[in-house]
Short mmCIF file of C-alpha atoms and ligand atoms in Angstrom, two decimals:
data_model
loop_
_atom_site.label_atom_id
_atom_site.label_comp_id
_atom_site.label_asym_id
_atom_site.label_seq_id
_atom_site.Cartn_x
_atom_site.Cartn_y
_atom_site.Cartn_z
CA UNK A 1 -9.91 19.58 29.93
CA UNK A 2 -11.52 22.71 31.00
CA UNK A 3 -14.03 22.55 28.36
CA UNK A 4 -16.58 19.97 30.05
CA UNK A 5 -18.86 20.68 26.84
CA UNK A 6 -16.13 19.97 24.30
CA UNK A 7 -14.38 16.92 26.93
CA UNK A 8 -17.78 15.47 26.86
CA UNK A 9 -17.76 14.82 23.21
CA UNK A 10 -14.57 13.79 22.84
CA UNK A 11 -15.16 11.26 25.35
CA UNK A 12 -18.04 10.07 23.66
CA UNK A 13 -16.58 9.69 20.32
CA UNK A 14 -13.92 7.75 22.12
CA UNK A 15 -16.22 5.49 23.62
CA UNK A 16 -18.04 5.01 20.03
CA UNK A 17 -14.85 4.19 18.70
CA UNK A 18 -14.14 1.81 21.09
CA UNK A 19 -17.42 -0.24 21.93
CA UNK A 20 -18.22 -0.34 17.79
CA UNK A 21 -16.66 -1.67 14.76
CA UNK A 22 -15.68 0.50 12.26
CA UNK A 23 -15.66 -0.97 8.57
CA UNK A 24 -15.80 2.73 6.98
CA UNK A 25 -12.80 1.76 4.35
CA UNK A 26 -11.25 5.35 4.78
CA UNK A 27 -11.08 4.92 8.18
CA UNK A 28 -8.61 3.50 10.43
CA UNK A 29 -6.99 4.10 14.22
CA UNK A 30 -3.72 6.11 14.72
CA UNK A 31 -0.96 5.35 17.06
CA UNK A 32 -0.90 7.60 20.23
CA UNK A 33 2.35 8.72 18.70
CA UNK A 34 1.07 9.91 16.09
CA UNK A 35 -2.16 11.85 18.06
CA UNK A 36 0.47 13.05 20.22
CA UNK A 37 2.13 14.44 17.31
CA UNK A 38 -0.66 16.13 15.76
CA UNK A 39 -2.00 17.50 19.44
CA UNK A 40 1.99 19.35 19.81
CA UNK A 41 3.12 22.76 20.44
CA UNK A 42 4.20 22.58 16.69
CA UNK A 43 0.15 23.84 16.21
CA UNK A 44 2.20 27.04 17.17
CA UNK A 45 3.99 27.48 14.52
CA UNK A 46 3.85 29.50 11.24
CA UNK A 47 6.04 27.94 8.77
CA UNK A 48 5.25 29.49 5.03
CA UNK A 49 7.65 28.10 2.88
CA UNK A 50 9.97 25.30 2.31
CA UNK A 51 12.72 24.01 4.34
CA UNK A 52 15.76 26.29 4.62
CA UNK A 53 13.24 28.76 2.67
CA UNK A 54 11.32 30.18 5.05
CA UNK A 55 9.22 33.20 5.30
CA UNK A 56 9.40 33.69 9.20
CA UNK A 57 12.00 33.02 11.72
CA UNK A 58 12.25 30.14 13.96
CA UNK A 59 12.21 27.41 11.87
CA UNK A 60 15.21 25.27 13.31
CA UNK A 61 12.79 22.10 14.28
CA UNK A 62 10.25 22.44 11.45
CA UNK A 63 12.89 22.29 8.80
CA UNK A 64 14.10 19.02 10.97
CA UNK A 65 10.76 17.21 11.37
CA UNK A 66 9.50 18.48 7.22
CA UNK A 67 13.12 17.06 6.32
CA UNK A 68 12.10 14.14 8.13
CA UNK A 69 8.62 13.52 6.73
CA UNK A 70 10.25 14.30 3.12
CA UNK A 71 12.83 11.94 3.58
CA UNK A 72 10.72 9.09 5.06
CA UNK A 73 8.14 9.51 2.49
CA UNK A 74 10.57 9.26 -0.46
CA UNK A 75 11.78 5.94 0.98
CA UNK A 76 8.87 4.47 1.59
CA UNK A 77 7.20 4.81 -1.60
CA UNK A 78 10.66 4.53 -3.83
CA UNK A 79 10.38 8.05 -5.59
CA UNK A 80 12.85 11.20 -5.46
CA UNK A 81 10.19 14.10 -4.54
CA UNK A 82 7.61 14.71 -1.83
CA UNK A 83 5.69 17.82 -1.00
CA UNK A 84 4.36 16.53 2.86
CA UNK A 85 2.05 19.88 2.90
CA UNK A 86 -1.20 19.54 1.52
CA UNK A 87 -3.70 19.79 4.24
CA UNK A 88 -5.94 16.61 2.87
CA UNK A 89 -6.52 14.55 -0.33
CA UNK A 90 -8.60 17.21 -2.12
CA UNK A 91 -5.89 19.96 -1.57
CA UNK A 92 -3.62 17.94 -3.17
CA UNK A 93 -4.89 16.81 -6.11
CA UNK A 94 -6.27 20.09 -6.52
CA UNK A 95 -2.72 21.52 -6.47
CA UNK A 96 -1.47 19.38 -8.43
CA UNK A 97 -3.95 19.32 -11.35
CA UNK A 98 -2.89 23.42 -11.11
CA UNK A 99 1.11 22.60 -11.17
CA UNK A 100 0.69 20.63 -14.09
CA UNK A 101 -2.44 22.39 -16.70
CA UNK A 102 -3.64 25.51 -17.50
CA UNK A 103 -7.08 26.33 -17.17
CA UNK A 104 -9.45 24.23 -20.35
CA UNK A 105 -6.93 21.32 -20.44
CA UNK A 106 -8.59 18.17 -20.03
CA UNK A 107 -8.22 15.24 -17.22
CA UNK A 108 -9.18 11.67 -17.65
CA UNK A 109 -10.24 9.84 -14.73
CA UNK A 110 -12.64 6.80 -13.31
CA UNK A 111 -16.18 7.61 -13.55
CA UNK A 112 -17.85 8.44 -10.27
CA UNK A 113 -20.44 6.18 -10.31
CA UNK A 114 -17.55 3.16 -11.06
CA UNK A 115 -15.68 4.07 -8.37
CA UNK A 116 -14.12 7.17 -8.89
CA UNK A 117 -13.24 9.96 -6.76
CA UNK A 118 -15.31 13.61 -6.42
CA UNK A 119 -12.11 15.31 -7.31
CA UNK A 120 -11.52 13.40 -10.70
CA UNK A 121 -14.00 15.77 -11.94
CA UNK A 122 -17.60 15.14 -10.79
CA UNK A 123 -19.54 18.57 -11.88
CA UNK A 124 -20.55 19.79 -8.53
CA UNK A 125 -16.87 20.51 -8.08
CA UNK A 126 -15.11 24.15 -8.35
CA UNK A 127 -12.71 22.24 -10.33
CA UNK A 128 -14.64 20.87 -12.69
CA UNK A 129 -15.53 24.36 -13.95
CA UNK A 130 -11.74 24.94 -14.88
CA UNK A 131 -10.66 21.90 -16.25
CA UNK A 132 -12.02 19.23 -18.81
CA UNK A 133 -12.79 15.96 -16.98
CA UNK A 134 -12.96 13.04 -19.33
CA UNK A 135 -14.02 9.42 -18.12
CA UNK A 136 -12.86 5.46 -18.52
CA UNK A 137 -15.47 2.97 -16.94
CA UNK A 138 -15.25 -0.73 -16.00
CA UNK A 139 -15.78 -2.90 -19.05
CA UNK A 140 -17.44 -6.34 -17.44
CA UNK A 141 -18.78 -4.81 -13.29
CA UNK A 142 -18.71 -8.42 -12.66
CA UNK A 143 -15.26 -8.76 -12.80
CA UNK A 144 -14.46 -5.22 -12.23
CA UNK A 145 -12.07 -5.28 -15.70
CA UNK A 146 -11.34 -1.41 -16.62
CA UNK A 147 -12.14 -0.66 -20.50
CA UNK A 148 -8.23 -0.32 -21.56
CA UNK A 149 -9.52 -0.44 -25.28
CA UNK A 150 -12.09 2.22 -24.92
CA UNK A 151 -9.68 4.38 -23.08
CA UNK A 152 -7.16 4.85 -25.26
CA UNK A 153 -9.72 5.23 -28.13
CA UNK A 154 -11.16 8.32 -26.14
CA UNK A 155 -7.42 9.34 -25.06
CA UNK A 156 -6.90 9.53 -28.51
CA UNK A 157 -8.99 11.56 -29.84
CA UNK A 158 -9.45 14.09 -26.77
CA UNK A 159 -5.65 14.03 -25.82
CA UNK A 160 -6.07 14.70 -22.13
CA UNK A 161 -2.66 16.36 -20.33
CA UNK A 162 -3.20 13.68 -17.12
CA UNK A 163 -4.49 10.53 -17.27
CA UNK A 164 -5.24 9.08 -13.53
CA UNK A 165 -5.43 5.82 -12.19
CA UNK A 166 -7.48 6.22 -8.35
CA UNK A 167 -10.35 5.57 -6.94
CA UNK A 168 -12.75 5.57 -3.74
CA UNK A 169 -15.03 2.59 -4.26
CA UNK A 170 -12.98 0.09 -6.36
CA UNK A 171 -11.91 -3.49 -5.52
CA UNK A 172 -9.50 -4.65 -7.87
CA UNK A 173 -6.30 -3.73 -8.85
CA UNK A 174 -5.48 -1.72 -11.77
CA UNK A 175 -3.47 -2.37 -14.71
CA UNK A 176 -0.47 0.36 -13.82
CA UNK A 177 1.75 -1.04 -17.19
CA UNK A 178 -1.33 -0.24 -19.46
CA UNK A 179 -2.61 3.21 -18.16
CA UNK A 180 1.13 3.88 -18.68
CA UNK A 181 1.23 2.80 -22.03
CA UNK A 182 -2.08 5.13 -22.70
CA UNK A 183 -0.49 8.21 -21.12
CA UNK A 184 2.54 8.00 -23.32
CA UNK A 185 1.28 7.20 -26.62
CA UNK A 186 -1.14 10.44 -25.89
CA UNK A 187 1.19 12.30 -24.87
CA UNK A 188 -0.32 13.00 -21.01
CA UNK A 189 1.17 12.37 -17.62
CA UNK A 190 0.17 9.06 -15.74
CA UNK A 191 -1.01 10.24 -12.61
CA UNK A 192 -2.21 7.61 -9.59
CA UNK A 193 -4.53 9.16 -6.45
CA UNK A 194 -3.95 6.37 -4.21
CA UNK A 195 -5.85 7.75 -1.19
CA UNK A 196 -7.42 4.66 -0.50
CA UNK A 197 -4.68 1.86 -1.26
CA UNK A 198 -1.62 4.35 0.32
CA UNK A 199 -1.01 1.85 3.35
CA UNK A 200 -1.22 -1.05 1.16
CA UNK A 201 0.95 0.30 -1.59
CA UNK A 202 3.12 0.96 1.35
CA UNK A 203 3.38 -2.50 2.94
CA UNK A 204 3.95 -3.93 -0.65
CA UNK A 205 0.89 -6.06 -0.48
CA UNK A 206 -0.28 -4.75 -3.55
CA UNK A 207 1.48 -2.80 -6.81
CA UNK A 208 3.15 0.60 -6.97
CA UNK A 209 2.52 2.31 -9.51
CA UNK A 210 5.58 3.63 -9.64
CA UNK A 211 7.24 1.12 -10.59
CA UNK A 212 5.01 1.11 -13.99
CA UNK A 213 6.28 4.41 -14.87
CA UNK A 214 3.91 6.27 -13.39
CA UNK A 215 4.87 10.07 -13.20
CA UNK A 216 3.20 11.41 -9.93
CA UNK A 217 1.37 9.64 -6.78
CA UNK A 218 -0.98 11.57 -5.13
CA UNK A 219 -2.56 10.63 -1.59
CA UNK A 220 -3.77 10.68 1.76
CA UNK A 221 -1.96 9.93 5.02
CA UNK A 222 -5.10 8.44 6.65
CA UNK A 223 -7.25 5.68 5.48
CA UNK A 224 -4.99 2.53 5.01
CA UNK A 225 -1.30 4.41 5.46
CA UNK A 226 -3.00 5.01 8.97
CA UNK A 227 -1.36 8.66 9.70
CA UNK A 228 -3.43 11.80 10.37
CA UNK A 229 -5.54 13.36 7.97
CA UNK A 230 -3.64 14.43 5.53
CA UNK A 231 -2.23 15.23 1.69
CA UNK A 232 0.92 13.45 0.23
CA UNK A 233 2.16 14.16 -3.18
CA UNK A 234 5.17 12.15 -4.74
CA UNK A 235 7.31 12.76 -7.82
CA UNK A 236 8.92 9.65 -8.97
CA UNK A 237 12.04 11.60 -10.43
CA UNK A 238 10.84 14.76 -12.68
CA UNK A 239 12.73 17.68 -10.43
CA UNK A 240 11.12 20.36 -13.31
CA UNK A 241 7.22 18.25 -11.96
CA UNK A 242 8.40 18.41 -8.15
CA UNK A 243 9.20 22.03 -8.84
CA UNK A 244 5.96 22.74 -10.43
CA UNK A 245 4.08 21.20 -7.52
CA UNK A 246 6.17 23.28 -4.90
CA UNK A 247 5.13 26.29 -6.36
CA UNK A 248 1.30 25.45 -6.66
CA UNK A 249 1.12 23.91 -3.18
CA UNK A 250 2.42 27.25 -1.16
CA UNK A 251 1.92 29.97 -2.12
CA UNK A 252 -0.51 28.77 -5.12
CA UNK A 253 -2.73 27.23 -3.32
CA UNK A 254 -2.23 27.04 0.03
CA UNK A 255 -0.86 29.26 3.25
CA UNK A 256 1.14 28.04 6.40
CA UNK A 257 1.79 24.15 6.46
CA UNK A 258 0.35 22.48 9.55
CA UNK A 259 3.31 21.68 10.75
CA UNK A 260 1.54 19.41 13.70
CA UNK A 261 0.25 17.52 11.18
CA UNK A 262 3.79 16.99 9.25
CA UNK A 263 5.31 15.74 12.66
CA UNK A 264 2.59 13.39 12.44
CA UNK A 265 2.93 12.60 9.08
CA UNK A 266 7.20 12.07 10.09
CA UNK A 267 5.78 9.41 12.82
CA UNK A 268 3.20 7.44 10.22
CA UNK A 269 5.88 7.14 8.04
CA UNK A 270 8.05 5.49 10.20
CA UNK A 271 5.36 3.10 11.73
CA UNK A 272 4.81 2.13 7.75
CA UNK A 273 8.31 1.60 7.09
CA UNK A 274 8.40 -1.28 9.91
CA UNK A 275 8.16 -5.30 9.04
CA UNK A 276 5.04 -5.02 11.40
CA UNK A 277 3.15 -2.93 8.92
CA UNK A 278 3.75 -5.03 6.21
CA UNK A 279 2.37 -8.02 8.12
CA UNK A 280 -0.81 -5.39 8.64
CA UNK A 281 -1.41 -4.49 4.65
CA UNK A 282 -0.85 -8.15 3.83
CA UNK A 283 -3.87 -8.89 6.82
CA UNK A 284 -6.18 -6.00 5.30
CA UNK A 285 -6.70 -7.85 2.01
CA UNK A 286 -6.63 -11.53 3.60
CA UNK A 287 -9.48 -10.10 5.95
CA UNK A 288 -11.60 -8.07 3.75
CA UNK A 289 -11.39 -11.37 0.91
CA UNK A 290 -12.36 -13.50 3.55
CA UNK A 291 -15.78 -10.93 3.96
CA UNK A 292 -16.32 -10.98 0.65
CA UNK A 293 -16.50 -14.61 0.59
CA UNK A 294 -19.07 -14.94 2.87
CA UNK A 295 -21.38 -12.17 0.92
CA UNK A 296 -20.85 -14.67 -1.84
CA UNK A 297 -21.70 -17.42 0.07
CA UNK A 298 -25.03 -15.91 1.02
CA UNK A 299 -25.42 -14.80 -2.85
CA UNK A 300 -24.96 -11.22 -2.46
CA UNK A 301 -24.06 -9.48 -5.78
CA UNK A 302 -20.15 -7.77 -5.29
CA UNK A 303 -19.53 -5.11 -7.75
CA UNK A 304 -15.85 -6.27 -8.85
CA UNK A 305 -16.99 -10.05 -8.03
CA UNK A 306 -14.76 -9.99 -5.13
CA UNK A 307 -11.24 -7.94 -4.01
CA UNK A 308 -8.09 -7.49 -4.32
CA UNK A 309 -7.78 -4.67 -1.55
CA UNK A 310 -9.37 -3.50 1.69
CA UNK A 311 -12.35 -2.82 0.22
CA UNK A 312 -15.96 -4.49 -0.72
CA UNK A 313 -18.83 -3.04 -2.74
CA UNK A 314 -22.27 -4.70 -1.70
CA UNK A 315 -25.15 -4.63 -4.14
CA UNK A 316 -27.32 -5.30 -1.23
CA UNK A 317 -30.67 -3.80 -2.81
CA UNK A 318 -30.10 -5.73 -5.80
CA UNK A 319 -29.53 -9.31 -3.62
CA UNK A 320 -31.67 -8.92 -0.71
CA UNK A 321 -34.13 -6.16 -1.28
CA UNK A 322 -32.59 -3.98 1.35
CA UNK A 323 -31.65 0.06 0.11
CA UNK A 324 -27.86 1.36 1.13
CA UNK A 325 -29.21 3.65 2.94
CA UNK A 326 -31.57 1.61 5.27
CA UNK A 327 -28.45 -1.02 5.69
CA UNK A 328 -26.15 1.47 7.12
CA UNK A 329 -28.99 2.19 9.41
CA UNK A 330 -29.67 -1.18 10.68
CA UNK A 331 -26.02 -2.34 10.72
CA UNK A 332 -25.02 1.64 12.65
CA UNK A 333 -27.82 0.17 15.51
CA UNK A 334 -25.99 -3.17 16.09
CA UNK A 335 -22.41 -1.39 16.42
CA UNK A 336 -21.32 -1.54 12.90
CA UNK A 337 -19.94 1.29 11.03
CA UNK A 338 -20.42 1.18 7.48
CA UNK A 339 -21.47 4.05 4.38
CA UNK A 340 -23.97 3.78 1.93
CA UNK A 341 -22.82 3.53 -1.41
CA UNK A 342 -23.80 4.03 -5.23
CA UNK A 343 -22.81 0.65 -7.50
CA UNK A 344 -21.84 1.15 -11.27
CA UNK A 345 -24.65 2.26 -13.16
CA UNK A 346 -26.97 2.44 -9.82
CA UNK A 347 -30.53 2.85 -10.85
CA UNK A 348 -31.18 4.57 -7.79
CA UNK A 349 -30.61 7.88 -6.23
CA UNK A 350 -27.02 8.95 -4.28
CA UNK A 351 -28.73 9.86 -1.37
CA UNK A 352 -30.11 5.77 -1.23
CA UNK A 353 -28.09 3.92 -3.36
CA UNK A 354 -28.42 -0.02 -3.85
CA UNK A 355 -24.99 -0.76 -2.53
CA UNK A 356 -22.89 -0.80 1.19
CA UNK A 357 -19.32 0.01 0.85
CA UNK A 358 -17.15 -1.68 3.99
CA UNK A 359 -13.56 -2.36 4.47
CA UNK A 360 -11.23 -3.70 6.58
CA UNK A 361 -8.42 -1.52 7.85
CA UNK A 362 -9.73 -0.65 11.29
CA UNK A 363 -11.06 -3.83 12.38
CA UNK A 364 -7.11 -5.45 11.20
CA UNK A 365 -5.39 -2.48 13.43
CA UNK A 366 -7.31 -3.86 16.21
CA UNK A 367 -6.01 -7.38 15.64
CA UNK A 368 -8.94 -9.21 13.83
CA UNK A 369 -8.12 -11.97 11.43
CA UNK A 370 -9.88 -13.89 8.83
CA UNK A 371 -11.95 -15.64 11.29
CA UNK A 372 -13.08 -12.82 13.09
CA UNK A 373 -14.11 -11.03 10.03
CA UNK A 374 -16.03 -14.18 8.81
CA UNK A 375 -17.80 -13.62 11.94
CA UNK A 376 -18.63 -10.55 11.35
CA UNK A 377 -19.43 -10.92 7.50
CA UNK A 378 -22.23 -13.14 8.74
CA UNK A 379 -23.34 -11.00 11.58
CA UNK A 380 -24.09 -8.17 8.83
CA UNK A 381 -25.75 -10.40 6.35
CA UNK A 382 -27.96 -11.44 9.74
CA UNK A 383 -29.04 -8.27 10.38
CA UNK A 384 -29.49 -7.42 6.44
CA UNK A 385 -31.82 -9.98 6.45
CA UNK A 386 -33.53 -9.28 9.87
CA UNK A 387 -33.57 -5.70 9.82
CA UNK A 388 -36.99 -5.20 11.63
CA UNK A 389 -36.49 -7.77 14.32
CA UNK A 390 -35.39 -6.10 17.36
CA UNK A 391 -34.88 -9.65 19.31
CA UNK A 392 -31.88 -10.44 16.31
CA UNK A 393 -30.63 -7.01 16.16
CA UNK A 394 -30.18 -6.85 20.27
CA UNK A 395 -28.25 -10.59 19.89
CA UNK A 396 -26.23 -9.25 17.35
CA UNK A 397 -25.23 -5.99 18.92
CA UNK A 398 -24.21 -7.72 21.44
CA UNK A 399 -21.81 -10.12 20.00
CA UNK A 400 -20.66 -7.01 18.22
CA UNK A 401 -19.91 -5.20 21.60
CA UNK A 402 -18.35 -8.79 22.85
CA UNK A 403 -15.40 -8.82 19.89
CA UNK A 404 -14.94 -5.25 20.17
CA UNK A 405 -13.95 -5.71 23.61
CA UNK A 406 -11.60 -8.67 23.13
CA UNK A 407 -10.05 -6.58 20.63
CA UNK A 408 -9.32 -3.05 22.16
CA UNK A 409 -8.01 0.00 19.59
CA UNK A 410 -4.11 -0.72 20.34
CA UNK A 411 -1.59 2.79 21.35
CA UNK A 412 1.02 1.58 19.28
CA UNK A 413 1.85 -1.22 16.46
CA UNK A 414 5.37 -1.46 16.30
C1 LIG B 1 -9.27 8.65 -4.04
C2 LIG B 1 -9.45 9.82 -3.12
N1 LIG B 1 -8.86 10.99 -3.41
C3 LIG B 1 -9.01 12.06 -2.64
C4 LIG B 1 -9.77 12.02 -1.49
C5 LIG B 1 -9.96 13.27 -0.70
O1 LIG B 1 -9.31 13.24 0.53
P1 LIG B 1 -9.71 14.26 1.70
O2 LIG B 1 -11.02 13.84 2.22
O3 LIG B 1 -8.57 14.10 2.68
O4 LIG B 1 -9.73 15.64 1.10
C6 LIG B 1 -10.40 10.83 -1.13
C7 LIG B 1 -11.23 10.77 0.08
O5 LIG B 1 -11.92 9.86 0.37
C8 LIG B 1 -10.25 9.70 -1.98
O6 LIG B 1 -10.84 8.55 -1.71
#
């Protein structure tokens, strides 16, 4: 690279990755197929429009590799529709809550603060000042059970136009045949944003809510479906919806697609449609459960109880005395990569919330199993509970730098 500056911090980021563990649940490693895709002379290219509807000439490989992605994308997640162009998760469901409401119509989603996701209507959003955002909360946070009942009450009398299932910081799975039943007996769409559970959804290790009836899937390509950063959105069969979304993705919403990005999105598709990857989803949950365990071991407070995905909510203030934000400080020093996170009905502040939030889809790309992540489970609650002794915080970094070594970020999985 001719840019030493820029080279330099590339490199380092690559060496971060590589010496560290990364339990950030939206964050995974990509196949040098699909970086190669996403760093290829398709960055070139303007492509506004659709396949074989085009607004600029020299479209005869992006139509291929859109095609490609389209077709791939349908088949993986059993629907008719794709649009492969949003630029990231918030595009998308941005797009979509424009393709499918006027302006005043009202949305109900997960509360924020039980899991649910910025763009399902938290007020410091743009969106937020357009549309009506409603909310359904967990009914028992110790088992993570969604209030069905009070849903449909407030579904009933506020008659929202979507109703979505999705969420950022939730553990179990949701009840796809019941939010179904809610959408239709009000009259609204059933929407799911499955950003976070995408790869899992994908390697059948957990439920699609398609096959509940759902009318629309929304997601990321990252995170769990481990493709590049990314939008996704699926139409299970509605062409008059898929339409709709067409429209409000380009030109509604957005310019050029980034076509780079689609190739790569072609090649992460692919990679998730192999027997390997469904071995991978089916590891995520089997690692991050065997976490969890240990945090209940030790009598650490899980919001949820437990997990059913790649994903585990920590109510470490609450357990062990020790704020969110000072454990993702003292776990980032031993090589552990981890966010801060609010718990349902957190009596303390966003900025140093009571809980951690970790997951497991990185550390499974790189090949750890159940025992590893015991190990490292109880490496974490170590350095919880030692968090001012350098002598246990230097022993544990150094174990951490030990398994990250044995188990190098692979090139490819399949
Ligand atoms: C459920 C959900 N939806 C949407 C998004 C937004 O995705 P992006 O950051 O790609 O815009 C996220 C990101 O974490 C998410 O968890």
């Amino acid at each position: 690279m001719r840019d030493k500056l820029v080279e330099k911090l590339i490199k380092g980021e690559e060496k971060r990755q590589r010496e560290g563990l990364e339990l950030i649940p939206s964050e995974n490693y990509v196949s040098e197929d699909v970086l190669k895709a996403n760093g290829s002379v398709f960055t070139n290219k303007y492509s506004e429009g659709y396949p074989g509807r085009r607004y600029y000439g020299g479209q005869e490989f992006t139509d291929q590799v859109e095609r490609l992605a389209i077709e791939r994308a349908c088949k993986l997640f059993k629907c008719k529709f794709a649009n492969v162009q949003p630029h990231a998760g918030a595009p998308a469901n941005v797009a979509t809550y424009f393709a499918l409401m006027e302006p005043g119509d009202t949305i109900m989603g997960m509360d924020l603060s039980h899991g649910g996701h910025l763009t399902h209507g938290h007020p410091v959003t743009y969106i937020s000042k357009i549309f009506r955002f409603i909310r359904y909360k967990m009914k028992n946070i110790e088992t993570g059970e969604i209030d069905y009942d009070e849903m449909l009450r407030v579904a009933m009398a506020e008659k929202p136009k979507i109703i979505m299932a999705g969420f950022s910081a939730y553990t179990r799975e949701l009840d796809y045949a019941k939010f179904s039943e809610i959408a239709k007996k009000v009259g609204a769409l059933a929407i799911a944003d499955m950003a976070h559970i995408a790869g899992l959804i994908a390697g059948k290790a957990v439920k699609n809510p398609f096959d509940y009836g759902f009318d629309v899937i929304l997601t990321t390509t990252h995170k769990t479906l481990r493709g590049p950063r990314g939008g996704l959105i699926l139409t299970r069969d509605s062409e008059e919806i898929a339409k709709k979304i067409d429209k409000s993705v380009f030109p509604g919403f957005q310019g050029g697609p980034i076509m780079n990005t689609i190739a790569a999105k072609a090649i992460c598709f692919g990679e998730a449609l192999t027997p390997a990857f469904k071995k991978y989803a089916e590891q995520i949950i089997k690692n991050s459960r065997s976490m969890a365990k240990v945090f209940l071991n030790n009598k650490i407070r899980l919001i949820g109880g437990g997990t059913d995905n790649h994903c585990v909510l920590a109510d470490i203030f609450g357990s062990l005395g020790v704020t969110g934000k000072e454990g993702q400080t003292v776990l980032d020093e031993v090589g552990i990569t981890l966010n801060m996170n609010m718990i349902a009905d957190d009596p303390r502040k966003p900025m140093d919330p009571s809980g951690i939030r970790f997951g497991t889809p990185a550390i499974t790309t790189r090949g750890f199993r159940e025992k590893e992540c015991k190990r490292v489970a109880e490496l974490m609650i170590l350095t919880l509970k030692n968090k001012d002794n350098k002598k246990v915080k230097d022993s544990v970094h150094k174990e951490i730098k030990a398994l990250a070594k044995k188990f190098p970020i692979p090139k490819k999985f399949v």
